[in-house]
Short mmCIF file of C-alpha atoms in Angstrom, two decimals:
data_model
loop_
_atom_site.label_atom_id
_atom_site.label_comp_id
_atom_site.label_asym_id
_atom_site.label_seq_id
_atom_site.Cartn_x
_atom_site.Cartn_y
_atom_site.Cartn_z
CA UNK A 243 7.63 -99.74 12.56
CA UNK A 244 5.54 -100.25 9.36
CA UNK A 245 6.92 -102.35 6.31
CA UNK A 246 7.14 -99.10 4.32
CA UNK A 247 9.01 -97.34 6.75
CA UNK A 248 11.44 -100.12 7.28
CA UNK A 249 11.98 -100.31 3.24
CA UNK A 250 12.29 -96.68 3.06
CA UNK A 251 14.82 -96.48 5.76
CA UNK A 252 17.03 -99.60 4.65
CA UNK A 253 16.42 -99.33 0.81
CA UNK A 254 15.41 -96.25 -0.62
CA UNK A 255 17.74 -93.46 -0.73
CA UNK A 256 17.22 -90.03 -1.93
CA UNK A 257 18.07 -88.64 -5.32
CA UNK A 258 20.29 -85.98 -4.70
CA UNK A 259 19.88 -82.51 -5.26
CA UNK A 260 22.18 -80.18 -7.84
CA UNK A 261 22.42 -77.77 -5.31
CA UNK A 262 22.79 -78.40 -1.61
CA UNK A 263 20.05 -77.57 0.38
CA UNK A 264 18.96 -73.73 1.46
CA UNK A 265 18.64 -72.64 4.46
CA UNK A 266 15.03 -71.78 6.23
CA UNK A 267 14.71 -68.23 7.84
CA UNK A 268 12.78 -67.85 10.14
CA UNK A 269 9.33 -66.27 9.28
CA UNK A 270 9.72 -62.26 10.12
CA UNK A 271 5.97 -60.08 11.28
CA UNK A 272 5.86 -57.51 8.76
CA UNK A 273 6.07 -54.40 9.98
CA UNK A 274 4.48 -52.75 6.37
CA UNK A 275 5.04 -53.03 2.65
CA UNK A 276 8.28 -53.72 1.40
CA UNK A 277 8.91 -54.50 -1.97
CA UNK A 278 12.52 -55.91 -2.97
CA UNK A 279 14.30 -55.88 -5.95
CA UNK A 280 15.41 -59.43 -6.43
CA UNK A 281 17.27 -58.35 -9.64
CA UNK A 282 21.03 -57.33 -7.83
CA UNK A 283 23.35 -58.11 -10.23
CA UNK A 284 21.69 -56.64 -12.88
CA UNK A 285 20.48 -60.13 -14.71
CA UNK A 286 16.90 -60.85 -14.48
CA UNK A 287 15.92 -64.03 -13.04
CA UNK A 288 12.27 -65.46 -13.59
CA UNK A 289 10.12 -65.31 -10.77
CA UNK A 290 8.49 -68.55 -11.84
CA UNK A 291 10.90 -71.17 -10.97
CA UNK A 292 9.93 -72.63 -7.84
CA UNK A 293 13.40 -74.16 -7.35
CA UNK A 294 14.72 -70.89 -6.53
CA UNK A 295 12.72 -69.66 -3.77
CA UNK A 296 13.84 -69.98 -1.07
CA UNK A 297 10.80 -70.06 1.28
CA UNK A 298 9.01 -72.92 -1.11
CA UNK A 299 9.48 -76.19 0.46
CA UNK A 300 11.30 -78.95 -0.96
CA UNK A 301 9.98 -82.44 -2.18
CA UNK A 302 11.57 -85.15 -1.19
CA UNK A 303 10.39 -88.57 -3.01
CA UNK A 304 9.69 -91.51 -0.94
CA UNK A 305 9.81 -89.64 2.14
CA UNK A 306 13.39 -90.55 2.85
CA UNK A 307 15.36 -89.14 6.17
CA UNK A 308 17.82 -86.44 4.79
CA UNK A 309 20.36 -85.17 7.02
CA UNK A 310 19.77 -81.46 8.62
CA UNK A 311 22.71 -79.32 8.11
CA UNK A 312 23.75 -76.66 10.38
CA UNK A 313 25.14 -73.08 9.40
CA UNK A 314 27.08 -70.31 10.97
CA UNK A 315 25.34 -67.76 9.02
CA UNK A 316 23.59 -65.14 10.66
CA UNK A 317 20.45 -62.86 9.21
CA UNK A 318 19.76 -59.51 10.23
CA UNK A 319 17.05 -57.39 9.06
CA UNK A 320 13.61 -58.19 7.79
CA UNK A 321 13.27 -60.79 5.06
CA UNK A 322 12.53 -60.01 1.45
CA UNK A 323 8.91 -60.94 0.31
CA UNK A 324 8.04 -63.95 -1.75
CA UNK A 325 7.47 -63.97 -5.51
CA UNK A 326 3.20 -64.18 -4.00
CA UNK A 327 3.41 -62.02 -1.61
CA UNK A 328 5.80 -59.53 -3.95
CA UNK A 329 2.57 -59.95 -6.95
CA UNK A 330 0.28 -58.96 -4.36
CA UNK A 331 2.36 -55.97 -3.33
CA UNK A 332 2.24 -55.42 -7.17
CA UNK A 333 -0.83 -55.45 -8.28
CA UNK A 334 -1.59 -53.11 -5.22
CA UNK A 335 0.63 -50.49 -6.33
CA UNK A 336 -1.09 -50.81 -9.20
CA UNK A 337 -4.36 -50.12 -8.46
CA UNK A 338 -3.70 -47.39 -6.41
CA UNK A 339 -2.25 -45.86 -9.62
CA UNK A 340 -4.97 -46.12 -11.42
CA UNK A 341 -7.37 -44.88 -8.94
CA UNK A 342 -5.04 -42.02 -8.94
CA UNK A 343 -4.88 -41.41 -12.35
CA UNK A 344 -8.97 -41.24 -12.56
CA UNK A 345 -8.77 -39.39 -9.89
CA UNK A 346 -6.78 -36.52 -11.22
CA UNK A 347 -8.90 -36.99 -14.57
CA UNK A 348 -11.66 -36.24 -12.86
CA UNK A 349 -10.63 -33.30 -11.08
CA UNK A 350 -9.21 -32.12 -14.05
CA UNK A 351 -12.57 -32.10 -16.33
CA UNK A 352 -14.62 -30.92 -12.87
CA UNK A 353 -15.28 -27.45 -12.85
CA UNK A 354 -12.97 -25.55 -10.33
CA UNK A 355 -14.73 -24.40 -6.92
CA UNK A 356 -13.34 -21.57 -4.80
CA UNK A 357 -12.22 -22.57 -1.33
CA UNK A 358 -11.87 -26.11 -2.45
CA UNK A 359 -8.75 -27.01 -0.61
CA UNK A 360 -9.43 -25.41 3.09
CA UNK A 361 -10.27 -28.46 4.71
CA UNK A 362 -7.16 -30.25 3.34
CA UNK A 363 -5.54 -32.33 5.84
CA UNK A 364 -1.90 -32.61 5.94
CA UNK A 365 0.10 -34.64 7.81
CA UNK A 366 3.71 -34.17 8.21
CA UNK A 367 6.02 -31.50 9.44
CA UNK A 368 5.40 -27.92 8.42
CA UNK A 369 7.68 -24.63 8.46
CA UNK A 370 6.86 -21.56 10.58
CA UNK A 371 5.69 -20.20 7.48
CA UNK A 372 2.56 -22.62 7.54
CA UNK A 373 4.88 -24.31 4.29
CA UNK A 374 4.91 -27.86 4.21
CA UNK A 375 8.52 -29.16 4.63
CA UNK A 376 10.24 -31.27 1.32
CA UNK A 377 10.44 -31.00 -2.14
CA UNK A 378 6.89 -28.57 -3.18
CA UNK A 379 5.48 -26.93 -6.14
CA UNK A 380 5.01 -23.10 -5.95
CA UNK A 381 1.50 -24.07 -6.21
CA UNK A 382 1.59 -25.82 -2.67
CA UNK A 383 3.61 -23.77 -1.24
CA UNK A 384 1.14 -20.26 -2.11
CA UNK A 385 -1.64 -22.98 -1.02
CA UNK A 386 -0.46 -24.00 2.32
CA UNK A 387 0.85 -20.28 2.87
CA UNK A 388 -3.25 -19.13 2.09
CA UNK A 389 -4.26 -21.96 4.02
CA UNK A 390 -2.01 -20.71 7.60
CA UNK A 391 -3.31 -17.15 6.65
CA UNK A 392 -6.97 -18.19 6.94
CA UNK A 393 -6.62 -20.09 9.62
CA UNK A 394 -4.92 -17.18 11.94
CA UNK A 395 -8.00 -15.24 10.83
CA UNK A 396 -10.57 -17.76 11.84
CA UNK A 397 -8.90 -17.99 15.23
CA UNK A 398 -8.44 -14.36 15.84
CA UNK A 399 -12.45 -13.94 14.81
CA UNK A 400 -13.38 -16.54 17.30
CA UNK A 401 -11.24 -15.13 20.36
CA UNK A 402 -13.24 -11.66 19.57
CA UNK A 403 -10.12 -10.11 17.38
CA UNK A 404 -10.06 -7.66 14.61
CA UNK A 405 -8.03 -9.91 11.82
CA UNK A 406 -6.89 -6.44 10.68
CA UNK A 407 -5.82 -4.74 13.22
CA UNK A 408 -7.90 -1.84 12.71
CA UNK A 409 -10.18 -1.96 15.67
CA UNK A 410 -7.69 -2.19 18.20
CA UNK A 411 -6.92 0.59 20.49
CA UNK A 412 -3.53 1.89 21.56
CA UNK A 413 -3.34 1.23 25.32
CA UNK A 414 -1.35 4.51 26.78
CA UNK A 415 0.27 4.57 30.16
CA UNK A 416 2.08 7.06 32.40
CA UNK A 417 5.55 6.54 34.15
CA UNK A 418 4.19 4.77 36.94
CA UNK A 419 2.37 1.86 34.48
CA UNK A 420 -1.37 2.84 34.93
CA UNK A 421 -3.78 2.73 32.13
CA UNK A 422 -4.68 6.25 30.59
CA UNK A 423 -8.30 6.52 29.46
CA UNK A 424 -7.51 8.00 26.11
CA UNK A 425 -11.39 9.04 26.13
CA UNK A 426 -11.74 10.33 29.36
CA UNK A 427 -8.87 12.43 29.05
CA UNK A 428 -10.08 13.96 25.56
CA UNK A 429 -13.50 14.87 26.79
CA UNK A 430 -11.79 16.68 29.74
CA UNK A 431 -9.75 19.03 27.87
CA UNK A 432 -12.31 19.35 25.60
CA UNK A 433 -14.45 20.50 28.96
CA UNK A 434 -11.71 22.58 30.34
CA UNK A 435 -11.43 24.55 26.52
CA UNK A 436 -14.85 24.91 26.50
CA UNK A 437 -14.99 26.40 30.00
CA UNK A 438 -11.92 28.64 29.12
CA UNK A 439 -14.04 30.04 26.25
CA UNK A 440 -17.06 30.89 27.79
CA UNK A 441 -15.20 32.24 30.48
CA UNK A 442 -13.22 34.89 28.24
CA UNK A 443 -16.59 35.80 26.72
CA UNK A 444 -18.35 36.83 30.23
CA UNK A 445 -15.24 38.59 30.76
CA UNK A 446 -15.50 40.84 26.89
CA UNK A 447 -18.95 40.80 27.77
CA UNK A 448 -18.35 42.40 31.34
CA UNK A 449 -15.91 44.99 29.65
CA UNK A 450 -18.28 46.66 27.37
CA UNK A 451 -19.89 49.52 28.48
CA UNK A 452 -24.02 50.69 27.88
CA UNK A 453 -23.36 52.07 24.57
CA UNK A 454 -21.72 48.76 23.36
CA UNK A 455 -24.37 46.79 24.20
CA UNK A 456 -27.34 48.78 22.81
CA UNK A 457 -25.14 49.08 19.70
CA UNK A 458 -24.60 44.96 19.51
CA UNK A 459 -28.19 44.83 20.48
CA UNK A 460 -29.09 47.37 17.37
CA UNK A 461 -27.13 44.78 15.04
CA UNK A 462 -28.95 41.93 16.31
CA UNK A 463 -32.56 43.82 15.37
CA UNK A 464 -31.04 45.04 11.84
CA UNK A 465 -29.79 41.68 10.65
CA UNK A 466 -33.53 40.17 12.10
CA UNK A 467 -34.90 43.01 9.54
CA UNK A 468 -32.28 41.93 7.02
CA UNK A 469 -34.02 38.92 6.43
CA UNK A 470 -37.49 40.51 5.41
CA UNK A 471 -35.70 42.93 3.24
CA UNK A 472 -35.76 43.05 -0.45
CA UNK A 473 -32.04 42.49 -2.10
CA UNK A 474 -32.61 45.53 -4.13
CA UNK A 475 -32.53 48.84 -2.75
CA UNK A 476 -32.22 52.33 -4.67
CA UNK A 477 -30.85 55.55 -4.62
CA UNK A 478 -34.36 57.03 -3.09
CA UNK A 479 -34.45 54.09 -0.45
CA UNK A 480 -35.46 56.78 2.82
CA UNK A 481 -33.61 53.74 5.16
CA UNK A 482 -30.42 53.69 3.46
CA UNK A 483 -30.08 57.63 3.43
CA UNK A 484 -30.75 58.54 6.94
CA UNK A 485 -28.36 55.13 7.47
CA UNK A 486 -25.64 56.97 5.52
CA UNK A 487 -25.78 60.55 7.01
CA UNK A 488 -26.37 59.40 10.68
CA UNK A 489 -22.61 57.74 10.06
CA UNK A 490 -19.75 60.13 10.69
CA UNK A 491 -16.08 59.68 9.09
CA UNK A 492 -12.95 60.65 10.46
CA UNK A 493 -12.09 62.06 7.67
CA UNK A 494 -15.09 64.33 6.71
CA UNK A 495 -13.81 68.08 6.02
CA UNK A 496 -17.45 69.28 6.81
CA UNK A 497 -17.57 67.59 10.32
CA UNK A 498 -15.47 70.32 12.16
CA UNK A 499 -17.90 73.05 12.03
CA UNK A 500 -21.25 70.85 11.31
CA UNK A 501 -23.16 71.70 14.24
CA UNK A 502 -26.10 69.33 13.77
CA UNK A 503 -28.92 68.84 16.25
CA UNK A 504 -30.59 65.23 17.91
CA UNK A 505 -31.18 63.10 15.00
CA UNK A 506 -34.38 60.98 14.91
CA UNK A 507 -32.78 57.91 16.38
CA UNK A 508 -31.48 60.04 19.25
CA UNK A 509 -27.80 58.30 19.69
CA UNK A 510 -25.84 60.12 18.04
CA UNK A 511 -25.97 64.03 17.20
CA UNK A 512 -24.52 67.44 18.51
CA UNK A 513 -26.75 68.21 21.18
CA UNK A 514 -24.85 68.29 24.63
CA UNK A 515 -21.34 67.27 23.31
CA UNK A 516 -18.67 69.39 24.66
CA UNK A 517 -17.89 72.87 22.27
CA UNK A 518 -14.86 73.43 20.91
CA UNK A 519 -12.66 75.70 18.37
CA UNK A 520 -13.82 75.19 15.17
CA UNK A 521 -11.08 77.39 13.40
CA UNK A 522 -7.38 76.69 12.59
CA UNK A 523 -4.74 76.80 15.12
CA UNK A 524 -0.69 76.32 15.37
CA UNK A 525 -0.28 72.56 16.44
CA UNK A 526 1.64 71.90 19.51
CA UNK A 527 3.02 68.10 20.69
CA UNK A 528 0.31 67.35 22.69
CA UNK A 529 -2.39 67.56 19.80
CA UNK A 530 -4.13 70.18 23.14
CA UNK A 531 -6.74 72.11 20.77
CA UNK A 532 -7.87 75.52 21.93
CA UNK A 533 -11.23 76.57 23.42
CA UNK A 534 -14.16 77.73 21.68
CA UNK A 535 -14.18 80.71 22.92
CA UNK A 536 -10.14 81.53 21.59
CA UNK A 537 -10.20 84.38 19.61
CA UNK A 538 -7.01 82.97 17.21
CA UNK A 539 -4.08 85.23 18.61
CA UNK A 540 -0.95 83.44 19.69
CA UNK A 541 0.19 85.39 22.86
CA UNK A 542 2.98 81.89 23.78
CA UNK A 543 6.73 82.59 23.35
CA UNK A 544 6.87 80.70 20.43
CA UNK A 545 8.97 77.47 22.01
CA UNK A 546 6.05 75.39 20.11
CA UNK A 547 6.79 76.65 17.27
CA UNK A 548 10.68 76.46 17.08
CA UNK A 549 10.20 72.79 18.90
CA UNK A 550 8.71 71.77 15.36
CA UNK A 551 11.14 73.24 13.32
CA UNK A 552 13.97 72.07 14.76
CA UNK A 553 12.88 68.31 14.50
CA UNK A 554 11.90 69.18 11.04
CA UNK A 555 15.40 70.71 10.28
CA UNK A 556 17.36 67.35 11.74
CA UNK A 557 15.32 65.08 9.80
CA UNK A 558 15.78 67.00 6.67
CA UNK A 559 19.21 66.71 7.61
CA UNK A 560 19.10 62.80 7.75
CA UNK A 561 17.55 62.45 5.00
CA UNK A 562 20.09 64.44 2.62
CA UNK A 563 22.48 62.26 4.13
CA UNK A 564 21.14 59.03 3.29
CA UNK A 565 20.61 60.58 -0.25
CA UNK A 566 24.38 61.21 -0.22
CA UNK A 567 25.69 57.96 0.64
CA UNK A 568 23.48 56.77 -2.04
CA UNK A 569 24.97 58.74 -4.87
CA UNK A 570 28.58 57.64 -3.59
#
C-alpha cells in the first residue's frame, strides 16, 4: 500500500454531499428516438446543472472510499435521454424542419407538372378504396383514390384487358354449360334467311307463266331505253302514243264493241280472242254473259229477274229500318 493511499484511507474523509447519492441505471440499447420531457411538474429546470443528471458521474476529492448503497427500487422501461444526447435529438428535429420547410418552398414556387405524384410511395395501411388510413386532406384522399384507379388500369392493360370494358364479349351458354359462338350462330341464320329467300323467289319465278315473263323481260328492255331517253317528251312523241292506246282500261266505255285488229307489237289486240255479245243484256248472279250470236230476246221464266228484286226489296227494307231507329 502506497503512503497516499494509507493517508487517504486513515485521514482524509469525504466532504459530504447535500443530497445522498443517486442511483446508476443501467445503460438501456436504444431502440430509436425518444425525446422526454423532463419538465413534469410543470416548473422548468435548467438543463445545465450537471449536479442533476443523473447519468453524469460524481467527483469525489481525494479519491476517498465511499460506501455503496443498495436500493429496492426497481426500473422498468427504457431510460430517458441525457441533456447531450436530448440536444442532439434537438437539433435533429430541427433540421429536418427546415429541410422541410425549403422543401415545400420550393415546390411551391416550381411550376406544377401533370402526373407528378404517380410514383409516390406510401407506406402504411390503406382502405379498400386505395385511401390511405388516418387523419387525410380531401386532397390525399382524391390523390390516392386517382392513384388506385391508374394503377387497376395499368394492370388490366398489361394482362391484355380493355380498362373499359368495352371490348369484352358476352360469353353465352346453353342449359347444359357449353359455349355458344355468338358469331357462328349469326352467320347461320343469316345463311338459312338468305336461303329461305332465294328459295321463295325460284318458287314466284316457277309460278309465272310465258306471258309474265316476256312482260318482266319487256320492262327490263324499257327501263335499259329509259336511260338514253330525253326527260322531256311531248304531246306528238309517236312512242308515248302508241304506249297509251296499246293499254286497255277496265273501265273504257268504247272497249265493249272496239273490235281492233293485231297491233304492231303483236301482244295484245283482237285478233283470235274469243267473240262475244257486244249489246246489253238482263244480269243474272253468275255475271254468265250471252253469246254473240243472241239476238236480245229473253225467252227464261223470269226467276232471274224476280231473284234481284226480291234482294233489292229486303235490303230496302233494312235500310228504312235503320233510318227509323235513328229518328227515335
Amino acid at each position: 500500500m502506497g503512503l497516499a493511499d494509507y493517508l487517504a484511507q486513515n485521514y482524509l474523509s469525504a466532504d459530504k454531499s447535500s443530497k445522498g447519492k443517486k442511483r446508476k441505471r443501467k445503460n438501456a440499447e436504444d431502440a430509436g428516438l425518444i425525446i422526454a420531457d423532463d419538465d413534469v411538474s410543470g416548473m422548468s429546470k435548467s438543463r445545465n446543472r450537471d449536479d442533476d443528471d443523473e447519468d453524469t458521474p460524481m467527483i469525489i476529492p481525494g479519491g476517498a472510499n465511499i460506501s455503496k448503497r443498495t436500493t429496492t427500487w426497481k426500473t422498468f422501461g427504457k431510460a430517458a435521454p441525457s441533456n447531450n444526447e436530448q440536444a442532439a435529438a434537438d437539433a435533429i428535429l430541427a433540421d429536418a424542419a427546415a429541410e422541410t420547410q425549403a422543401r415545400n418552398a420550393e415546390d411551391e414556387d416550381a411550376p406544377a407538372v401533370v402526373g407528378e405524384d404517380e410514383d409516390m410511395d406510401y407506406s402504411g395501411p390503406t382502405m379498400a378504396s386505395g385511401a390511405m388510413a388516418g387523419l387525410q386532406t380531401a386532397e390525399q384522399v382524391t390523390k390516392a383514390l386517382k392513384r388506385k384507379e391508374r394503377d387497376e388500369k395499368r394492370a388490366m392493360q398489361e394482362m391484355g384487358m380493355d380498362p373499359t370494358g368495352k371490348a369484352q364479349e358476352t360469353i353465352y351458354r346453353d342449359a347444359s354449360g357449353r359455349i355458344i359462338n355468338v358469331a357462328m350462330k349469326r352467320a347461320e341464320l343469316r345463311r338459312q334467311a338468305d336461303e329461305e329467300e332465294r328459295k321463295k323467289a325460284e318458287e314466284a319465278e316457277n309460278r309465272r307463266g310465258d306471258v309474265q315473263k316476256r312482260e318482266k323481260e319487256a320492262r327490263i328492255k324499257e327501263l335499259e331505253k329509259a336511260k338514253t331517253m330525253s326527260l322531256s317528251r311531248y304531246a306528238d312523241d309517236r312512242q308515248l302514243n302508241d304506249e297509251q292506246k296499246e293499254q286497255e282500261r277496265w273501265n273504257d266505255p268504247a272497249l265493249a264493241f272496239l273490235s281492233r285488229g293485231t297491233t304492231t307489237k303483236g301482244s295484245k289486240g283482237t285478233k283470235g280472242r274469243k267473240k262475244t255479245y257486244t249489246g246489253a243484256f238482263e244480269p243474272n248472279r253468275y255475271g254468265i254473259k250471252p253469246g254473240y250470236r243472241w239476238d236480245g230476246v229473253d225467252r227464261s221464266i223470269g226467276f232471274e229477274k224476280r231473284w234481284f228484286e226480291a234482294r233489292n226489296q229486303q235490303q230496302n227494307i233494312k235500310d228504312l229500318q235503320y233510318a227509323w231507329q235513328m229518328d227515335e
